[in-house]
Coordinates of C-alpha atoms in Angstrom, one line a residue:
Chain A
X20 CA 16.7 9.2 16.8
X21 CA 15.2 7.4 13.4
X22 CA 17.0 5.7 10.8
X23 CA 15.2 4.4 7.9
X24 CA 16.1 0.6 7.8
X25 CA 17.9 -0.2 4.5
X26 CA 15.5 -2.1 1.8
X27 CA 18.3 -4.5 1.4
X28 CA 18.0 -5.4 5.0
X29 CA 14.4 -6.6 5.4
X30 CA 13.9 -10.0 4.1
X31 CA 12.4 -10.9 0.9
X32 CA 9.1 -12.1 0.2
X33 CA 9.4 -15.4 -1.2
X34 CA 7.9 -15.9 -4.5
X35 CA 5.6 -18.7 -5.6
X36 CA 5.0 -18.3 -9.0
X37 CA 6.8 -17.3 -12.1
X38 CA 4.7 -15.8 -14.8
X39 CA 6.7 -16.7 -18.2
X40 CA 5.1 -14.8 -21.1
X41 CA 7.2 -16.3 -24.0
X42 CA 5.9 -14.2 -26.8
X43 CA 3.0 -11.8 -26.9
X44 CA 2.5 -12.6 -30.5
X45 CA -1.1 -14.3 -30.5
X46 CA -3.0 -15.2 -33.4
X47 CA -6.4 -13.8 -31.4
X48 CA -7.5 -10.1 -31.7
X49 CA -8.9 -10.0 -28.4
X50 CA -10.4 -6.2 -27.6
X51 CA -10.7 -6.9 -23.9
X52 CA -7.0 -8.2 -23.6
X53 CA -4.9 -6.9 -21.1
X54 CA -1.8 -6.6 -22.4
X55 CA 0.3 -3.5 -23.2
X56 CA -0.8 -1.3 -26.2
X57 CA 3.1 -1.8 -27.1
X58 CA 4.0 -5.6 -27.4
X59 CA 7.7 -6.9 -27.5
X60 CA 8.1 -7.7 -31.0
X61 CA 9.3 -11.3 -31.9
X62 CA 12.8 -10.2 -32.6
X63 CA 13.4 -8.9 -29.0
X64 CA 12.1 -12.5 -27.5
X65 CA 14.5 -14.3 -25.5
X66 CA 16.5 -17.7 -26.1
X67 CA 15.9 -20.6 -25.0
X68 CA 18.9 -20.2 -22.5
X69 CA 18.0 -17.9 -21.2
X70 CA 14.2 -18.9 -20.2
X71 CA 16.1 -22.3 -18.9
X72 CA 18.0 -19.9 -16.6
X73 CA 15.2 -17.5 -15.5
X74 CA 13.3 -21.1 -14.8
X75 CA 16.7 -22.2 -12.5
X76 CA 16.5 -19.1 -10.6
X77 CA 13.1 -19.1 -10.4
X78 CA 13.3 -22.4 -8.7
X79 CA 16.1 -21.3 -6.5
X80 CA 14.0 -18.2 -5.2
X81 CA 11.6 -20.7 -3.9
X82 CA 9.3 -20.4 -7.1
X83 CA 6.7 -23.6 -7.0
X84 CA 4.7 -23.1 -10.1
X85 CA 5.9 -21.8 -14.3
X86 CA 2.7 -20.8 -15.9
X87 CA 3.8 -20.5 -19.4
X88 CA 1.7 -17.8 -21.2
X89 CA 1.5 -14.8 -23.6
X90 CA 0.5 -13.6 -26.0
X91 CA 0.3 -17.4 -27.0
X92 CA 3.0 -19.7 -25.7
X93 CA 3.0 -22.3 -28.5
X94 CA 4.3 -19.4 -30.5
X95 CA 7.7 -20.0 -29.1
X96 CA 9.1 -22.5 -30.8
X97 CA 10.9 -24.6 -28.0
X98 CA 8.2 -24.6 -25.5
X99 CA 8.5 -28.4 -25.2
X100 CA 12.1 -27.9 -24.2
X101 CA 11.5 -25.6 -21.4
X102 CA 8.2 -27.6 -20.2
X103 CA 10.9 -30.6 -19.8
X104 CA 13.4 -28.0 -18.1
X105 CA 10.6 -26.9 -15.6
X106 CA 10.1 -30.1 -14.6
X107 CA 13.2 -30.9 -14.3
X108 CA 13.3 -28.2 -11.8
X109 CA 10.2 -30.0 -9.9
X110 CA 8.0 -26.7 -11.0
X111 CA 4.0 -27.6 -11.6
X112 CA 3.9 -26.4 -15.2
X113 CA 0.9 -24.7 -16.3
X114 CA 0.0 -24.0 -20.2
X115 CA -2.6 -21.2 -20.3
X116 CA -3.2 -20.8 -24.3
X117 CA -5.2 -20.6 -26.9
X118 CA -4.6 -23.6 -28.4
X119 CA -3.7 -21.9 -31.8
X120 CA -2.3 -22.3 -33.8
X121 CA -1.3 -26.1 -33.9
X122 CA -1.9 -26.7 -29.8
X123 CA -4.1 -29.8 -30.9
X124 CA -1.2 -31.3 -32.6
X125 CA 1.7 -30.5 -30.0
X126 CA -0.1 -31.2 -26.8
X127 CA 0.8 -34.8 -26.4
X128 CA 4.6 -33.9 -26.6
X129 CA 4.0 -31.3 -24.6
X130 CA 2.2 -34.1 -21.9
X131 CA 5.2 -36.1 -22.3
X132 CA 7.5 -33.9 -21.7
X133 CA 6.0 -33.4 -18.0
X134 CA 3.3 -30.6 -18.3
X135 CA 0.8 -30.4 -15.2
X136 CA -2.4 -29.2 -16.8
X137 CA -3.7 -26.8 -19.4
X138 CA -5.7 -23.3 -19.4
X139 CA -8.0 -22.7 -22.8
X140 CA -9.5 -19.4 -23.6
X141 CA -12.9 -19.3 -24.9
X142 CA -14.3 -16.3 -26.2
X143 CA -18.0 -17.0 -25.7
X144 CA -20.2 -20.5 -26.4
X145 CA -21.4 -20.2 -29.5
X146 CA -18.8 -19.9 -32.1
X147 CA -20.3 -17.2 -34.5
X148 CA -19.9 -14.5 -31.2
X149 CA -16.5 -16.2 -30.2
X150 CA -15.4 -15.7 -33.5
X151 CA -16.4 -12.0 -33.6
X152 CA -14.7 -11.3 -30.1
X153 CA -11.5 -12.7 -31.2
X154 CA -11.7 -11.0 -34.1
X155 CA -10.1 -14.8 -36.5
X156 CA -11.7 -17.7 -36.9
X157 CA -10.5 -19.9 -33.8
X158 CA -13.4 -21.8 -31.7
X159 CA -13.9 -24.8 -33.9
X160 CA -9.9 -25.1 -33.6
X161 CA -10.5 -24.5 -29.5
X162 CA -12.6 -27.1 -29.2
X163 CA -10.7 -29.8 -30.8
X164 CA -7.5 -28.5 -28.7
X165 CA -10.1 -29.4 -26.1
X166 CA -10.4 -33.1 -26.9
X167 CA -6.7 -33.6 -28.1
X168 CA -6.0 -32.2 -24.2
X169 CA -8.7 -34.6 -23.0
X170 CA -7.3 -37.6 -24.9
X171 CA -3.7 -36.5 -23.7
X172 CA -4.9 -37.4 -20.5
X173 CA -4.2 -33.8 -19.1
X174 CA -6.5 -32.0 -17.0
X175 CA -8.4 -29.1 -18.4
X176 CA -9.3 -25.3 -17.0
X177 CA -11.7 -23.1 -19.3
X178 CA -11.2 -19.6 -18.9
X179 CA -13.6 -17.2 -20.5
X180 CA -13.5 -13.4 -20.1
X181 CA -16.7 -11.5 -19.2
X182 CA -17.6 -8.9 -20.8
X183 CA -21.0 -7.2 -22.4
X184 CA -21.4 -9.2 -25.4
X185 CA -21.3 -12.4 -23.6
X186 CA -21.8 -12.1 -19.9
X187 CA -25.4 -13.3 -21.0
X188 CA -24.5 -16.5 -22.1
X189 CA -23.1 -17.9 -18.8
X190 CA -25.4 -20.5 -18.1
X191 CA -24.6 -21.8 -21.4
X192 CA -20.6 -21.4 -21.3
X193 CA -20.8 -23.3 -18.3
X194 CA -22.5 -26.3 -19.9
X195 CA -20.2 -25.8 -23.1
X196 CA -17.3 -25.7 -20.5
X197 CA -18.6 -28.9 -18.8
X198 CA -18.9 -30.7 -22.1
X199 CA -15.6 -30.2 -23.0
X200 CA -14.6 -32.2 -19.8
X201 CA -13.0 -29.2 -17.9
X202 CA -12.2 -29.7 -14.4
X203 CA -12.1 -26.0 -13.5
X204 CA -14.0 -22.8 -15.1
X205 CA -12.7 -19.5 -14.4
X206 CA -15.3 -16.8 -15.5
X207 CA -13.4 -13.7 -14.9
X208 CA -14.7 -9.9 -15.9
X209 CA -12.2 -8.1 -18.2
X210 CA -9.8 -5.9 -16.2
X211 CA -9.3 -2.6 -18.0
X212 CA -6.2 -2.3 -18.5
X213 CA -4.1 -2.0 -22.0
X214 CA -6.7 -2.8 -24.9
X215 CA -9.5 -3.3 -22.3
X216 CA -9.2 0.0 -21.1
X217 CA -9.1 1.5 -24.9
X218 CA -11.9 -1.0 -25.1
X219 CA -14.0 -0.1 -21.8
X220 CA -16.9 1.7 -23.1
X221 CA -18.4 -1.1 -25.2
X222 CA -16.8 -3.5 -22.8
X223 CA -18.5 -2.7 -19.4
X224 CA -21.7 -4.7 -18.9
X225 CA -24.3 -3.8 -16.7
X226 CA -24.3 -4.1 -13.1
X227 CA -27.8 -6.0 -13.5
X228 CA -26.5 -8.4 -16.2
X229 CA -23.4 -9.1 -13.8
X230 CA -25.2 -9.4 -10.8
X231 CA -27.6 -12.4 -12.5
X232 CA -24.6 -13.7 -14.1
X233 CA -22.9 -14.2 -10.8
X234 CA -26.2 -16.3 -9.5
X235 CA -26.0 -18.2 -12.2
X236 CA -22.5 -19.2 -11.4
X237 CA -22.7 -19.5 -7.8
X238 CA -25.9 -22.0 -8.8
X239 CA -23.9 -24.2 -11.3
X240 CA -21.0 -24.2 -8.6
X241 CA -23.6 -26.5 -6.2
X242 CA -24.7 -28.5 -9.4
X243 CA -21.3 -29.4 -10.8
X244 CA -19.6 -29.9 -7.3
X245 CA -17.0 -32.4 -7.1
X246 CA -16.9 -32.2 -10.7
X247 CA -16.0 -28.9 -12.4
X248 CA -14.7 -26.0 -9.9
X249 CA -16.3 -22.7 -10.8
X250 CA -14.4 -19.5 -9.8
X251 CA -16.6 -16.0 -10.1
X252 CA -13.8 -13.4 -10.7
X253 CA -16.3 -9.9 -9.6
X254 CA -15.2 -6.6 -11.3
X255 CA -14.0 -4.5 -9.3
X256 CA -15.3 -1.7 -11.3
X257 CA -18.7 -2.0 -9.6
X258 CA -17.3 -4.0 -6.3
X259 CA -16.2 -0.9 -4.7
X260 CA -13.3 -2.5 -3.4
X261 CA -10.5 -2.8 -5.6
X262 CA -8.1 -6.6 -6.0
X263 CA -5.6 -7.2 -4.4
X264 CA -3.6 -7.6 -7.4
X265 CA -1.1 -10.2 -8.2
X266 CA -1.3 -10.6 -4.2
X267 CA 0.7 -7.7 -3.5
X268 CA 3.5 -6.4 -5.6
X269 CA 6.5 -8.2 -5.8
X270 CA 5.3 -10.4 -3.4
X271 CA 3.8 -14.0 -4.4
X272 CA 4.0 -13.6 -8.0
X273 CA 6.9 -12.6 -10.4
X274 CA 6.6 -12.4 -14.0
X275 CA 9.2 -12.3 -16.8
X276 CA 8.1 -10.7 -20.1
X277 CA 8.8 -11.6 -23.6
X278 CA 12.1 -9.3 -23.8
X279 CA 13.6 -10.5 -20.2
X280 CA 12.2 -7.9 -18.6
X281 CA 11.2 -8.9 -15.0
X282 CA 8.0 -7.2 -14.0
X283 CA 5.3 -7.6 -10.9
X284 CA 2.7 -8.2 -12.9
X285 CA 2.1 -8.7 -17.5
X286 CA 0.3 -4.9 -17.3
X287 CA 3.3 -3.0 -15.6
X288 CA 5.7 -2.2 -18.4
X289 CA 3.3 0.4 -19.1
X290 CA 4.7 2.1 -15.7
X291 CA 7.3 5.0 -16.5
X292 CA 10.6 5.6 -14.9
X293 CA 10.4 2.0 -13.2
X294 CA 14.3 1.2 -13.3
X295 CA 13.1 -2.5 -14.8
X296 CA 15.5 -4.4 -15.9
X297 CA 15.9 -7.9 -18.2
X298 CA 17.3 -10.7 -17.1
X299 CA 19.9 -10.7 -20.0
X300 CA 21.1 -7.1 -18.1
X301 CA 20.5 -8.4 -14.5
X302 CA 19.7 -12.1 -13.5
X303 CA 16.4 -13.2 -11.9
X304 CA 17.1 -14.2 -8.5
X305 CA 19.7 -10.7 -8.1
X306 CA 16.5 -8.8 -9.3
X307 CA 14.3 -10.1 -6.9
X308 CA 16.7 -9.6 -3.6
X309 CA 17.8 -5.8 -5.1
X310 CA 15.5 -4.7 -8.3
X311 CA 14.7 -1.3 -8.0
X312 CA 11.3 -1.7 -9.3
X313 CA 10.3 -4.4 -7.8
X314 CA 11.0 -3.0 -4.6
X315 CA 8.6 0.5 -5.6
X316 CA 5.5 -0.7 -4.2
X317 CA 6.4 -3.5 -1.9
X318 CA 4.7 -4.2 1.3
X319 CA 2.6 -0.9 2.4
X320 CA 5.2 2.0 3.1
X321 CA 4.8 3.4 -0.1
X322 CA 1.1 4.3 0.3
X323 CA -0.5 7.5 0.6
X324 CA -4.0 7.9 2.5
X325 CA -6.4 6.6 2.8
X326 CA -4.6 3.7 2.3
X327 CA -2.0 4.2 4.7
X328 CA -4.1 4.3 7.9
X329 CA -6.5 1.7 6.3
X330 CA -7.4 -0.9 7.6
X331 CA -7.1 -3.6 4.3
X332 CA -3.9 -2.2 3.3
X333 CA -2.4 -5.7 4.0
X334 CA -5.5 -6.7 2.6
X335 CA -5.4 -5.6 -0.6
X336 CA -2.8 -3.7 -0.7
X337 CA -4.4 -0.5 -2.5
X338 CA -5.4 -2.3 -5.4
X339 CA -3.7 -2.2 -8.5
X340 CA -0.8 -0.2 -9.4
X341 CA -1.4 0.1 -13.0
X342 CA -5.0 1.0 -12.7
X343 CA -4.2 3.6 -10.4
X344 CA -1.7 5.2 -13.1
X345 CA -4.0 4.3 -16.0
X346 CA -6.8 6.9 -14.5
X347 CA -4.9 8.8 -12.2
X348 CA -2.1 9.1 -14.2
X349 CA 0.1 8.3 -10.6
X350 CA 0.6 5.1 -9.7
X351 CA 1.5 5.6 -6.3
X352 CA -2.2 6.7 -6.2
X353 CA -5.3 4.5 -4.2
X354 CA -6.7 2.4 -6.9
X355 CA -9.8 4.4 -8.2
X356 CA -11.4 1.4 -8.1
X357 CA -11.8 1.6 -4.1
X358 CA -14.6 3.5 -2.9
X359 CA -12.4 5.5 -0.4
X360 CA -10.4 6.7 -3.3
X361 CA -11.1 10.4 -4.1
X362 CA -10.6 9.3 -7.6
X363 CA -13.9 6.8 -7.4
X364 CA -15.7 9.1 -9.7
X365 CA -13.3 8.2 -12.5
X366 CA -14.8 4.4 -12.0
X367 CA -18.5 5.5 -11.4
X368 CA -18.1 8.0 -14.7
X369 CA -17.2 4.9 -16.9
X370 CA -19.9 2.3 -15.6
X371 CA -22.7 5.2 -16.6
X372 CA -21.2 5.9 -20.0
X373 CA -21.3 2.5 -20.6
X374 CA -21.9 2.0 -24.5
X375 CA -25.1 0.1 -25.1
X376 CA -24.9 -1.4 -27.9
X377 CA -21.2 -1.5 -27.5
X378 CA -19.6 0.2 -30.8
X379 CA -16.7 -1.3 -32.3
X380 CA -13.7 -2.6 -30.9
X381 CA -10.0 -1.7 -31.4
X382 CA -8.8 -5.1 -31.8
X383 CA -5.8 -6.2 -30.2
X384 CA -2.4 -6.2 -32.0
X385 CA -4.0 -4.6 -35.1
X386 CA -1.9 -1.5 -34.6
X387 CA 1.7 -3.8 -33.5
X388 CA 3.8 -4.9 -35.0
X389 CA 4.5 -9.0 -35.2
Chain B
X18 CA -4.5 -14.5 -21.3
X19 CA -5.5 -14.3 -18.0
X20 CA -3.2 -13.9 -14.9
X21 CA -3.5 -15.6 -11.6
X22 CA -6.7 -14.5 -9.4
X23 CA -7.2 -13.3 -6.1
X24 CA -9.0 -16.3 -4.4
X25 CA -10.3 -13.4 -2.0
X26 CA -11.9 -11.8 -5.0
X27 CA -13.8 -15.3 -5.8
X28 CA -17.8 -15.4 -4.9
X29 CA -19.2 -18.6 -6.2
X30 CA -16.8 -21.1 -3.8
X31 CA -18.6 -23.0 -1.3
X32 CA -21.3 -25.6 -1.5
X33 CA -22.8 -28.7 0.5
X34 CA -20.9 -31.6 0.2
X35 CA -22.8 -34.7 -0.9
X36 CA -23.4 -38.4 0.1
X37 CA -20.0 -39.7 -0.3
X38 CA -19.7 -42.7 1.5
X39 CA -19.4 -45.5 -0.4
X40 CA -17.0 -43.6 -2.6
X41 CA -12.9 -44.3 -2.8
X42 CA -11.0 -41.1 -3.2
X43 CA -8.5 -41.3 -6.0
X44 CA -6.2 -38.1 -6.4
X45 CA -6.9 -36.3 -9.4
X46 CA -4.2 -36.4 -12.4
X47 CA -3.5 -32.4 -12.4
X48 CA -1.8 -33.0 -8.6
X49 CA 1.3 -32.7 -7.4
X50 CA 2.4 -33.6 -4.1
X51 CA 5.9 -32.5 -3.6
X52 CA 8.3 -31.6 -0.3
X53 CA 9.2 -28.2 0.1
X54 CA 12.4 -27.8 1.1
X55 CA 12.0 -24.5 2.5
X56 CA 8.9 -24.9 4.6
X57 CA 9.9 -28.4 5.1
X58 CA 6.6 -29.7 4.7
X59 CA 4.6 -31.1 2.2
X60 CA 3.1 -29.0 -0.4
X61 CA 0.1 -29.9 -2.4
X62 CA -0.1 -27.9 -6.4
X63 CA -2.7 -27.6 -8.5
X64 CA -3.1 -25.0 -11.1
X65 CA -2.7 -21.7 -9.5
X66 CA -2.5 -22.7 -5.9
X67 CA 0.3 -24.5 -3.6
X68 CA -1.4 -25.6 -0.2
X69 CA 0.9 -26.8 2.7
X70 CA -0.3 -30.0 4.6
X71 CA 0.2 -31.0 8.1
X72 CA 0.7 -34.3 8.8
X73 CA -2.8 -35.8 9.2
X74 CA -3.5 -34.4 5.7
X75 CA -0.7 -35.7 4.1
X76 CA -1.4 -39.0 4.8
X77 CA -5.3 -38.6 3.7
X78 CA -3.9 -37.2 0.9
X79 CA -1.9 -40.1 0.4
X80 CA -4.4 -42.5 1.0
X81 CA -6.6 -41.0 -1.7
X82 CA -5.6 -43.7 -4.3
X83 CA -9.2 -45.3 -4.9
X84 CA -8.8 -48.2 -3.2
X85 CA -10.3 -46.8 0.3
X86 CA -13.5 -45.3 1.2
X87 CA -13.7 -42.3 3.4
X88 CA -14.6 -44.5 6.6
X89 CA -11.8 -46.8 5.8
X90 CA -9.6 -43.9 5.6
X91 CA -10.1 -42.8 8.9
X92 CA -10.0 -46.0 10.9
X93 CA -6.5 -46.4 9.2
X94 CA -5.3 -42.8 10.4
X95 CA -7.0 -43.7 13.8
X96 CA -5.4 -46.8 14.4
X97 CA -2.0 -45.3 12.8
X98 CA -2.6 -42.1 15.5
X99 CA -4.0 -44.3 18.5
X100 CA -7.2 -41.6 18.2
X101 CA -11.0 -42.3 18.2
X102 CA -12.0 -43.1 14.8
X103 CA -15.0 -40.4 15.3
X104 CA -12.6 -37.7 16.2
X105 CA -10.0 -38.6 13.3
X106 CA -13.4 -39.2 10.9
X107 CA -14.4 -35.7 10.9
X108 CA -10.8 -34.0 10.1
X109 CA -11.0 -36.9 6.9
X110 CA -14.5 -35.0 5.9
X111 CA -12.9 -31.9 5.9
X112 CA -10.4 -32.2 4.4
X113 CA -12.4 -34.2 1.6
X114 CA -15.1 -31.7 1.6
X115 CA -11.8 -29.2 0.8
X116 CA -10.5 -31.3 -2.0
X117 CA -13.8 -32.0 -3.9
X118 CA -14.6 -28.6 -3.9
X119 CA -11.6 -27.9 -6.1
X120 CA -11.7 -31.4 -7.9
X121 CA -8.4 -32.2 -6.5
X122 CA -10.0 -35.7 -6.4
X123 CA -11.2 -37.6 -9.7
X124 CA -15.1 -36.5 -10.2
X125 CA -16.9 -39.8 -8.7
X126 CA -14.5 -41.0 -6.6

């Protein structure tokens, strides 16, 4: 005799970190951002009510950290408010911005009213490139949001997306990162997903030009120990072995987009027939125990081989759901960035058409609306 | 923006530690120490990670407030413990060694 055990009868992970994206208006241009090709419009954004009672569920689930993000947070008018409601809640708060437009001016509130630290994007380190990768004029604006974080007496993460046009320039991002006081330096290659992936050709660097960026890294980690924490994201494009994204889905992480809609992950509303729902439809902490799409690819039942005999499926947990649909066009799929996939060619195809000189970018939001 | 990052997927991490001795470890601002209620243990956050102490690293953690050096700290948890202070020394180092590699300690301290 079998039975399959009801999903509403094994226990829930329990998750330790909400993933508020309060608008995904930004005033960056970004071609290697990851975001949906269709963004919530501002009119569909949530009220404040509302985020304070995603952030009390949140906490009741067993939720530890709020990164607010976007798009760009500031954008939302009564961040401050829900910063102070967080922490209310005893959540670490995490800002991860651009610092446009008027961060510079709002983070000391933003310090008072409880925030833990702050994550700045940088394009690249010098500002003419930065400027052409975000596609507005905004480094000269980032690096004063720098000091005004500095003299706010919050602590400071860099984050700078690799990609071809700057992935040669890491030695000095790490010095511009260092100069700027940061305490943590994330150097992460662009994911391709959403503009990225419309993006990838003149994206991809070279698996040469990673693999020195990645020593320069690892030898500015021993130089700056104890002083500012360097974190190598690899690509998995040329890894072989695909992320174990978001750490499992609907596991550790839970993330709540603009319009309420609770997702695993920023990139899976482009996922069809998903049954998510918004929190305005379906509270938080009832969408956790019983939402249908959350509960799609939990845990490792859903998989297919050769992830379901293999031996890192708890590992990383096939990789990433929305890559797997974005090549494969099923998302149920081994992530084509694995080397065991029989889809790997798709990922070895697009490192060797690599553009070189990359041509030009579509530019994120340019075709949205705002 | 970015989102949060497999720490598995992270190359550049580890380094050797350096002459620390006559240092006092002072928690850096961006931590929070806070009691979870569900593992009932303390938890220790920083931005994008929550690490659990046990009870020895709770109170090294705690006794990170620059006015102790390392050696200082571990005769403390010794006598506190009724341990050797070489045993109790070398769980201090590592856990220091742990918190300097993510600056979870003021640089220079």
């Amino acid at each position: 005799m079998t039975s399959s055990p009801s999903p509403s009868a094994s226990p829930r992970p329990r998750p330790y970190t909400l993933v508020a994206e309060l608008s995904h208006r930004c005033p960056l241009g970004c071609p290697y951002c990851s975001n949906p090709l269709a963004l919530v419009p501002r009119s569909e954004e949530l009220p404040v009510e509302t985020w304070r009672e995603v952030l009390d569920d949140a906490h009741e689930l067993g939720v530890v950290q709020a990164h607010f993000t976007g798009g760009e947070p500031l954008l939302y008018q009564e961040l401050e408010a829900l910063v102070a409601h967080a922490e209310s809640r005893e959540l670490y708060t995490h800002l991860v911005t651009s610092g446009l437009p008027d961060g510079a001016s709002r983070i000391a509130g933003l310090a008072r009213a409880g925030l833990s630290a702050v994550q700045l994007s940088l394009q690249d380190e010098g500002e003419a490139s930065a400027d052409a990768i975000a596609d507005v004029r905004a480094h000269a604006k980032k690096l004063v949001f720098a000091e005004a974080t500095r003299s706010a007496d919050l602590s400071l993460t860099v984050n700078v997306v690799l990609h071809a046009a700057n992935i040669g320039n890491v030695r000095k991002i790490v010095e511009m990162a260092r100069g700027l006081g940061a305490s943590r330096l994330e150097l992460a290659n662009t994911q391709y997903l959403g503009f990225a992936l419309a993006n990838r050709a003149s994206l991809l660097p070279s698996a040469e030009a990673i693999a020195e960026a990645r020593a320069i890294a690892y030898e500015k980690t021993k130089e700056h120990f104890g002083t500012m924490e360097i974190l190598f994201v690899l690509p998995d494009y040329v890894r072989g072995v695909p992320r174990a994204c978001m750490d499992g889905w609907g596991r550790r992480f839970v993330h709540v987009a603009p319009d309420g809609t609770v997702l695993p992950c920023h990139a899976a509303s482009m996922l069809p027939d998903m049954g998510f729902e918004k929190v305005t439809a379906t509270r938080l902490r009832d969408q956790w125990e019983s939402g249908e799409g959350l509960a799609r690819y939990r845990g490792t039942g859903w998989m297919h081989e050769p992830c379901a005999s293999c031996d890192r499926r708890e590992i990383d947990f096939g990789g990433c759901r929305c890559q797997a649909f974005a090549l494969t066009n099923d998302a149920a799929n081994t992530d084509p960035a694995c080397k065991l996939s029989p889809d790997h060619g798709l990922v070895r195809d697009a490192v060797r058409e690599r553009l070189d000189p990359p041509r030009r970018y579509l530019f994120r939001g340019r075709k949205a609306s705002s | 923006m970015s989102d949060p990052r497999d720490e598995a997927e992270v190359a550049a991490h580890s380094a050797a530690p350096r002459e620390t001795s006559a240092r006092r470890p002072k928690l850096a601002k961006k931590v929070r120490v806070r009691f979870d209620d569900r593992e009932k243990k303390w938890m220790l956050l920083s931005p994008e990670r929550g690490l659990l102490l046990n009870g020895s690293a709770k109170r090294i953690v705690e006794l990170c407030d620059g006015t102790r050096t390392e050696a200082e700290i571990a005769a403390l948890l010794a006598d506190e413990h009724g341990a050797a202070p070489s045993t109790v020394a070398e769980d201090v180092t590592k856990v220091m060694h742990e918190l300097r590699a993510r600056v979870l300690v003021e640089p220079g301290t």
